[in-house]
Every structure is written in structure tokens, then in C-alpha cells.
CSV table of C-alpha atoms in Angstrom, one decimal:
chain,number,residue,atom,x,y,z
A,1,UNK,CA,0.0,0.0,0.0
A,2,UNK,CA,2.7,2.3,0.9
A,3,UNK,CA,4.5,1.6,-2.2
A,4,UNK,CA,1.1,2.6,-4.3
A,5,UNK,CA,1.0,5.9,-2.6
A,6,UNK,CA,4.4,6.6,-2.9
A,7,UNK,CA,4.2,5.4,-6.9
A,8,UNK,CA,1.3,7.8,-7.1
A,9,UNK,CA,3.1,10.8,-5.1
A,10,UNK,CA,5.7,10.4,-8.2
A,11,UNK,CA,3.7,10.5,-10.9
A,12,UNK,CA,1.5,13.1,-9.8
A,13,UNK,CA,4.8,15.3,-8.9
A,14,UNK,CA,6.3,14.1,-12.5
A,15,UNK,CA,3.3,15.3,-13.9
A,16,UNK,CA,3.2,18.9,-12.4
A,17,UNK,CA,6.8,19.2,-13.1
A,18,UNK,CA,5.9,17.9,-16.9
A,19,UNK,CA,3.2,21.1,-16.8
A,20,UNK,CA,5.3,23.5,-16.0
A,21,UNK,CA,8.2,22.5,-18.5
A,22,UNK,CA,5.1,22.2,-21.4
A,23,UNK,CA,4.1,25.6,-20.3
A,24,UNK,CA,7.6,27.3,-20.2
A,25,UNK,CA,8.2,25.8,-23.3
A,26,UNK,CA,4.6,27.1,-25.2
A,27,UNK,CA,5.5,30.7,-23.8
A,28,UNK,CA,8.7,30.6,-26.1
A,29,UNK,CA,7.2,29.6,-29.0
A,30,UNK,CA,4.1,32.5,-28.7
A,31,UNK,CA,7.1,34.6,-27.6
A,32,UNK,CA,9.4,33.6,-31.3
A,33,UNK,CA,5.6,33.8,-33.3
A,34,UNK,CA,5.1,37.3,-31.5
A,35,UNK,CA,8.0,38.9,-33.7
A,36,UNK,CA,5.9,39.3,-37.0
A,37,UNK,CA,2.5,38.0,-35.8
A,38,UNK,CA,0.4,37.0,-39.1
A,39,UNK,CA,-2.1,38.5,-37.5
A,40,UNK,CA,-1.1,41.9,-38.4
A,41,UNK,CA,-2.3,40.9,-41.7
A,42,UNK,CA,-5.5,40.9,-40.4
A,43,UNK,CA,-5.4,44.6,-39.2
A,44,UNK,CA,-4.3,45.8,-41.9
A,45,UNK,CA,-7.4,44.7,-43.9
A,46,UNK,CA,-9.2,45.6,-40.7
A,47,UNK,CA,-7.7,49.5,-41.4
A,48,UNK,CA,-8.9,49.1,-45.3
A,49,UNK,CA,-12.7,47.7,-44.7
A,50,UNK,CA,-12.7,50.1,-42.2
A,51,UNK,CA,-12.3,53.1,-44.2
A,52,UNK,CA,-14.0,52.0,-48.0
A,53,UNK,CA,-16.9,53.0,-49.0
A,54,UNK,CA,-19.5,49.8,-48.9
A,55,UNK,CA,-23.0,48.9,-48.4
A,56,UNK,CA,-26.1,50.0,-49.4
A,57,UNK,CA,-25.2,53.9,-48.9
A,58,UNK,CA,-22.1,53.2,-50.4
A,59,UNK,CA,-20.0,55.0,-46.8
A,60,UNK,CA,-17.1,54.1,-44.9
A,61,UNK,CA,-17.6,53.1,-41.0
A,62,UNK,CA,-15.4,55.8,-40.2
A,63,UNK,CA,-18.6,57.6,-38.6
A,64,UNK,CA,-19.0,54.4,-36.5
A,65,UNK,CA,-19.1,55.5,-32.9
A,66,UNK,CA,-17.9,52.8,-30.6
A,67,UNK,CA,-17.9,54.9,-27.3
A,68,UNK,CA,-15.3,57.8,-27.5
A,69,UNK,CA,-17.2,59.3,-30.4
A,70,UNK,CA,-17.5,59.2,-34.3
A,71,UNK,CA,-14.4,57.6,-35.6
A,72,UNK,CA,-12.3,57.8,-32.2
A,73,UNK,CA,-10.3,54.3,-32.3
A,74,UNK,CA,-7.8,54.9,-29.6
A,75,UNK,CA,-8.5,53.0,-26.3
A,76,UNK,CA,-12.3,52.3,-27.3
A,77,UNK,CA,-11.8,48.6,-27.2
A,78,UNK,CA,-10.5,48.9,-23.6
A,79,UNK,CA,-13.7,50.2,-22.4
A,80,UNK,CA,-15.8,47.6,-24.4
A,81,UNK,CA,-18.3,46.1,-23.6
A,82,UNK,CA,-20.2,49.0,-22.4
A,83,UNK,CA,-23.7,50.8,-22.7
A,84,UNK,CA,-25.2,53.3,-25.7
A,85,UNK,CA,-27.8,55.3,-24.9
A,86,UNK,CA,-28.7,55.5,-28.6
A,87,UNK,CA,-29.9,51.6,-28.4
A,88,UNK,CA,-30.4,51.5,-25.2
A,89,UNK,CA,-28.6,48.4,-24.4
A,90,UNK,CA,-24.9,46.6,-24.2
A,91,UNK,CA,-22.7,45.9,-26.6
A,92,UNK,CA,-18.9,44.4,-27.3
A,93,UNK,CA,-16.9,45.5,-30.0
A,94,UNK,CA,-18.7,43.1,-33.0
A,95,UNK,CA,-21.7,43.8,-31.5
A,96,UNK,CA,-21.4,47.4,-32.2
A,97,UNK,CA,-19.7,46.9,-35.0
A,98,UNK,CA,-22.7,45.2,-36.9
A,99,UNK,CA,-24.9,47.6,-35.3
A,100,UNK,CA,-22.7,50.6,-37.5
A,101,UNK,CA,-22.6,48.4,-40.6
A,102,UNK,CA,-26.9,48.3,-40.8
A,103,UNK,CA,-27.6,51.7,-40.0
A,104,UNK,CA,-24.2,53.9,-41.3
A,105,UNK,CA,-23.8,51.6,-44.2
A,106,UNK,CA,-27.1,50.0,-45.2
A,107,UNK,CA,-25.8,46.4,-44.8
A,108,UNK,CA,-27.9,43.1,-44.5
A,109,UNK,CA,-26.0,41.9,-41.9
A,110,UNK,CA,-28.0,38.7,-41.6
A,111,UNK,CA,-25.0,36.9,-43.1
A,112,UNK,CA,-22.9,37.0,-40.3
A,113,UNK,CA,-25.3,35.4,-37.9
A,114,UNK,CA,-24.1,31.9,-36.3
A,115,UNK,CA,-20.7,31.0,-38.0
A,116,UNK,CA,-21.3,33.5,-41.1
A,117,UNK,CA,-19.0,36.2,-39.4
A,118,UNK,CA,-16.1,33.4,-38.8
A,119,UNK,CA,-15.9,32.5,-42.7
A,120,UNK,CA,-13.6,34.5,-45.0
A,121,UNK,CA,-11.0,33.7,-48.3
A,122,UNK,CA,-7.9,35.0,-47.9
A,123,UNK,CA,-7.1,36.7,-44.7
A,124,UNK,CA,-10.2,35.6,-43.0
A,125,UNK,CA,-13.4,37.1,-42.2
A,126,UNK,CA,-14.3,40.6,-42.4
A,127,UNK,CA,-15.4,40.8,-38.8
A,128,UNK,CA,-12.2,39.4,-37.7
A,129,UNK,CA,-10.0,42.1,-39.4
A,130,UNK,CA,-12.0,45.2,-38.4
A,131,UNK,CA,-12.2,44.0,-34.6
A,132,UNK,CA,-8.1,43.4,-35.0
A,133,UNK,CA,-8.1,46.7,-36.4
A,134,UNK,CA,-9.8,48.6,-33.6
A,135,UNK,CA,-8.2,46.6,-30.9
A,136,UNK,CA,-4.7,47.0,-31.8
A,137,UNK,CA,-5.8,51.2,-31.1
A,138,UNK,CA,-6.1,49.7,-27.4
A,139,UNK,CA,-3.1,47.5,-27.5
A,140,UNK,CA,-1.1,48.2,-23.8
A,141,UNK,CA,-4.0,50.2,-22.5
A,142,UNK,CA,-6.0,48.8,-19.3
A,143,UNK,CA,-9.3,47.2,-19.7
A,144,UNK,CA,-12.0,50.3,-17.9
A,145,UNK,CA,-15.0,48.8,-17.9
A,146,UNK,CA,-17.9,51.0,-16.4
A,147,UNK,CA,-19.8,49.5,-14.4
A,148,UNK,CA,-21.7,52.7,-13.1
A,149,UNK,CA,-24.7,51.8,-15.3
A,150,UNK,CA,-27.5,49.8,-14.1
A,151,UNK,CA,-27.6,47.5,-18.2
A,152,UNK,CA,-24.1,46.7,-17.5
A,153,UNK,CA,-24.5,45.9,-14.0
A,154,UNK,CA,-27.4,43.7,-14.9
A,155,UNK,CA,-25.0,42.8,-18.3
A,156,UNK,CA,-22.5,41.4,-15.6
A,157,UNK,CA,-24.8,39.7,-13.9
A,158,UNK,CA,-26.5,37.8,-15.8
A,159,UNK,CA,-22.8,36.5,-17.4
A,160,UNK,CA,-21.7,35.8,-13.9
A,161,UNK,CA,-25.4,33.0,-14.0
A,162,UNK,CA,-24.7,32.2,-17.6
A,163,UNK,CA,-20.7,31.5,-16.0
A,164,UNK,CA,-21.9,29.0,-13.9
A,165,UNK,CA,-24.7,27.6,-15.8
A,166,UNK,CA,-24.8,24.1,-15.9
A,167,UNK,CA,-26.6,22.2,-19.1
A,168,UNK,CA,-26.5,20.5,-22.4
A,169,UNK,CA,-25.5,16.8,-22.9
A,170,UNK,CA,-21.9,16.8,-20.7
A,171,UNK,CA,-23.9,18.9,-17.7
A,172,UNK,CA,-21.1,21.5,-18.2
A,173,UNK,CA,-20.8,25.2,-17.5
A,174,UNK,CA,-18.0,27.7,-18.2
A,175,UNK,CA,-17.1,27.5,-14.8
A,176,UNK,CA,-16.0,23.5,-15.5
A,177,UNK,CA,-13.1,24.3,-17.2
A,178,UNK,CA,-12.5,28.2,-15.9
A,179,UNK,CA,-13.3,28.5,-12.0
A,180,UNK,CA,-9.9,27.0,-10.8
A,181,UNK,CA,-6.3,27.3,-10.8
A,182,UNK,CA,-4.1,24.5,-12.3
A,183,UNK,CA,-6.6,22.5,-14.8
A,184,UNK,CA,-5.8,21.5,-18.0
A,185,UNK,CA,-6.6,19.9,-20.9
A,186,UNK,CA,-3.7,17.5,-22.1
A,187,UNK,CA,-0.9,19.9,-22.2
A,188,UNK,CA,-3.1,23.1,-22.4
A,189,UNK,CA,-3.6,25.1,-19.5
A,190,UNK,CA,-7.1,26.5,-18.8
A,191,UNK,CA,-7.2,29.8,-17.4
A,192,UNK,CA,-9.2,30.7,-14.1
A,193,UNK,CA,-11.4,33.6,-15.3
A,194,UNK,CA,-12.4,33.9,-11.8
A,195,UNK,CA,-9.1,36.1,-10.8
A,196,UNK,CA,-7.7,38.3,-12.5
A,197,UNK,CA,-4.4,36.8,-13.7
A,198,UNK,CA,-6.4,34.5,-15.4
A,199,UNK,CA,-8.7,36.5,-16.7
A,200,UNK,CA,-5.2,38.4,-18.3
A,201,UNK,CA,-4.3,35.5,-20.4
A,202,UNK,CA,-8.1,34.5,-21.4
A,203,UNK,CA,-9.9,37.5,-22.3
A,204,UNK,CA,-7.1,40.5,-22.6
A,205,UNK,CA,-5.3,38.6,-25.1
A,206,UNK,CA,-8.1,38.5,-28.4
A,207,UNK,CA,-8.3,38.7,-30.9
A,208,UNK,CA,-5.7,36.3,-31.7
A,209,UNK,CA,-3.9,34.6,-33.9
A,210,UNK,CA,-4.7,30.4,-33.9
A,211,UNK,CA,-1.8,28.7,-35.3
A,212,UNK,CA,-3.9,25.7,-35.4
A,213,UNK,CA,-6.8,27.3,-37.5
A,214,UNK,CA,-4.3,29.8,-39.7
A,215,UNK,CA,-7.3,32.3,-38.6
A,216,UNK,CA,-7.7,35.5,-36.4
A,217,UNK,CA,-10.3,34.8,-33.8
A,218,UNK,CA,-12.5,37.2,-32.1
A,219,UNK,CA,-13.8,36.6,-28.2
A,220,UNK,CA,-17.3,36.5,-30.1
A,221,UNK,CA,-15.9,33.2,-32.0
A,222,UNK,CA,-14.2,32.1,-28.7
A,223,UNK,CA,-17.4,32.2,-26.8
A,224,UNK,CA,-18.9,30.1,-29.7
A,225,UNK,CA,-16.4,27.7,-29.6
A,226,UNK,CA,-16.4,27.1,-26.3
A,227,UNK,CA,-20.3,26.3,-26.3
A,228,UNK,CA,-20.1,23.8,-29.3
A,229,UNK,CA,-17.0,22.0,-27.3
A,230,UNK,CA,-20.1,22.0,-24.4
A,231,UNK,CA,-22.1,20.5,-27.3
A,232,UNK,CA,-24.4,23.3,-26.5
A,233,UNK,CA,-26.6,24.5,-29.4
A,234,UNK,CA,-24.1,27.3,-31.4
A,235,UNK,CA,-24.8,30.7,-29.9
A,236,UNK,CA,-26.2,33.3,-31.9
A,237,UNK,CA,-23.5,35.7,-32.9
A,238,UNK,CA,-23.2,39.2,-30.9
A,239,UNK,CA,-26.3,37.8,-29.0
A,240,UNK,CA,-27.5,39.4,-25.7
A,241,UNK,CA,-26.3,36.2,-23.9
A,242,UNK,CA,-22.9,36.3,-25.2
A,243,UNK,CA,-22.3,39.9,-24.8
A,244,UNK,CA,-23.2,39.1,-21.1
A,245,UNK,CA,-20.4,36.4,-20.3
A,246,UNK,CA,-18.2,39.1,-21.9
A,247,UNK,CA,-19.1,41.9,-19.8
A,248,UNK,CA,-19.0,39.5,-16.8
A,249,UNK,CA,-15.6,38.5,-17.9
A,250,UNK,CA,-14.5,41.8,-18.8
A,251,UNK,CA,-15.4,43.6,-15.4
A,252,UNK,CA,-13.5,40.6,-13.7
A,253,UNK,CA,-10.4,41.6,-15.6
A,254,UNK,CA,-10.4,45.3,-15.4
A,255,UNK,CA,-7.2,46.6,-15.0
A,256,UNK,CA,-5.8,43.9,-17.0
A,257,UNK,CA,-3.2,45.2,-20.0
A,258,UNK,CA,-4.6,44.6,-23.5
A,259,UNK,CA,-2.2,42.5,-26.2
A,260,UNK,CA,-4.3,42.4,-28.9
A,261,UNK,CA,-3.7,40.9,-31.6
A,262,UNK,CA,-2.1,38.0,-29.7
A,263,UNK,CA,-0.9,34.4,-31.0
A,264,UNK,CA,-2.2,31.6,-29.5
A,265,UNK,CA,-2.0,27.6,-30.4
């Protein structure tokens, strides 16, 4: 008996140490993809959608007002999501965004509903390149999210229940995965939303390039992904719901530096 426990004293210790060593070593190779991120391709078609002329008006989005004012980019992200009087609700960054694209530019937007705004040729999706655009304005700015409104209070409260939520086929809830320090999935490490380091390295650091998708991916598509892994029914892009968890998430890591864009695995 003694000999079990001390067998499994090992291998559990063998296995932390193994962690650690995966997790060193996964912080060097972001660190060598870093230094010409591909992901700066994406901006830079972010910059170009953002100011052509499309739609059915035929106008730029460069009247889009995403919180500072018409057209002010710098450090707008960092204080997204948050709530405008002029639709009288909360929105993230996409969720504005496609709010500006039907009424400044006369788009049907219905296409990028579900997975519609994750699918692009060449550089990826539209939606993906804009938001990479805008954040990059906040890049090294603090999150500020302001929580002095009753929507976003109500915003982050309803994310904090949708958090811990348990349903769908596996019984599983964000808070399976994201509510403690030290789990992983084989050699990933899943960050613990609940403080704020971890909420540093999972919500601060999108969008992001995915080396294993060759794609730019948006915390809207993150929050997607992460429900069809739950085998949850896909979430309605820029729903209500979603941009709930993000202001939850969001309020949790104020404070927390912006890297955007990022690489990730």
C-alpha cells in the first residue's frame, strides 16, 4: 500500500513538473511567433474595410461611434463592452460593430449570424480584421470597464449565471473548465477567469492569432467555440447572452493590460 501511494506521489509530482516544463516551453514559441505576428495581416485589412466606402449607402464606417465618439479608435476597445444610450442596451466590439454596418452603411447583416462572421478567403473574415483593427488602437491600454450603469450591471450579472450555468449533454458550464487554478486539458492550460491573472491571459489577449486554425479569432468566436465543445446548441453571434459572459468576464479583468492581436496555439 505504501509503495502505491508513494508510486502515485511520483507520478502526480512528475506530472506537475511535466506542466510546468510544457508551459515554459509554449511561452517561447508564442514569444518567437510574436515577432511578426500574421495576425497583423489581419489589421491591416481591418484599417482598409474600415475606411471603404460599402453597403447599401455606399459609406465608410469611419462615422461608427464605438464609445469615445465618431471615428475615435484609440482606447475604445479597452472600455468595451459598455452601454449606448442610442440603443439603449450593451454591446462588445462586433456587437457594435454590426450595429454601424446596418444603419451607417445599409448592410444586410444577416449573413454574419451563427458561423457566417467566422468565414472568409484569404485573410479571414471581415469581422475578424475590423475587430483586430480597432483593438490593436487599445493595444497596452487597461481594460476600464464602467460598471456605473444599471444594463451593465445587470450585463454582468447575468454572465456571472450564464458562468456558472450548468446544461447541455456533458452537464457543463463555463465555470468547469475556468473556475480553478491548475486544470488543464492534455498539455493546455485552462485559465481561471475567476481572478484576474487569469482572466489576463483569457480574455485580454483576443483577438488572436490560432496557429492551429491559420485564422484571427475574435472573443465572439471564442465564446462560440467554447459552447459547441459544451455540445451546446451554437450561440447566436453578438447575441445578448454572449455579450453578457463578456461583460462578466471583462469587469473581472479590469485593470488587466490589452495585447491584442495576440498568437495563440
Amino acid at each position: 500500500m505504501k509503495k502505491t501511494l508513494v508510486a502515485l506521489c511520483v507520478a502526480v509530482v512528475a506530472h506537475a513538473a511535466h506542466a510546468q516544463d510544457s508551459d515554459a516551453e509554449i511561452a517561447k514559441y508564442r514569444a518567437a511567433l510574436q515577432d511578426g505576428n500574421p495576425a497583423e495581416l489581419w489589421e491591416m485589412k481591418g484599417e482598409e474595410l474600415w475606411k471603404t466606402k460599402r453597403g447599401s449607402k455606399n459609406v465608410s464606417l469611419e462615422t461608427c461611434d464605438l464609445g469615445k465618439g465618431p471615428g475615435k479608435l484609440e482606447g475604445a476597445y479597452a472600455e468595451l463592452p459598455r452601454y449606448f444610450a442610442d440603443v439603449g442596451k450593451v454591446m462588445d466590439l462586433e456587437a457594435r460593430l454590426i450595429h454601424c454596418m446596418q444603419t451607417i452603411q445599409g448592410w444586410e447583416t444577416k449573413q454574419y449570424f451563427n458561423k457566417g462572421a467566422f468565414k472568409g478567403s484569404g485573410p479571414g473574415s471581415d469581422m475578424a480584421a475590423i475587430a483586430t483593427f480597432i483593438s490593436a488602437k487599445s493595444n497596452g491600454m487597461a481594460f476600464k470597464i464602467d460598471t456605473s450603469h444599471p444594463a451593465v450591471k445587470a450585463a454582468a450579472k447575468t454572465g456571472e449565471e450564464l458562468f456558472w450555468r450548468r446544461s447541455g449533454p456533458f452537464d457543463f458550464s463555463c465555470a468547469t473548465c475556468h473556475a480553478e487554478t491548475g486544470k488543464r486539458i492534455r498539455l493546455q492550460g485552462l485559465p481561471n477567469l475567476l481572478e484576474k491573472e487569469g482572466a489576463a491571459s483569457g480574455v485580454s489577449t483576443w483577438p488572436a492569432y490560432r496557429v492551429s486554425q491559420g485564422q484571427v479569432r475574435t472573443l465572439q468566436h471564442r465564446m462560440w467555440d467554447c459552447y459547441w465543445q459544451m455540445r451546446h446548441p451554437d450561440v447566436q453571434y453578438t447575441s445578448e447572452a454572449v455579450t453578457a459572459l463578456l461583460t462578466y468576464m471583462n469587469v473581472v479583468g479590469n485593470g488587466n493590460e490589452i495585447k491584442s492581436p495576440y498568437i495563440k496555439r
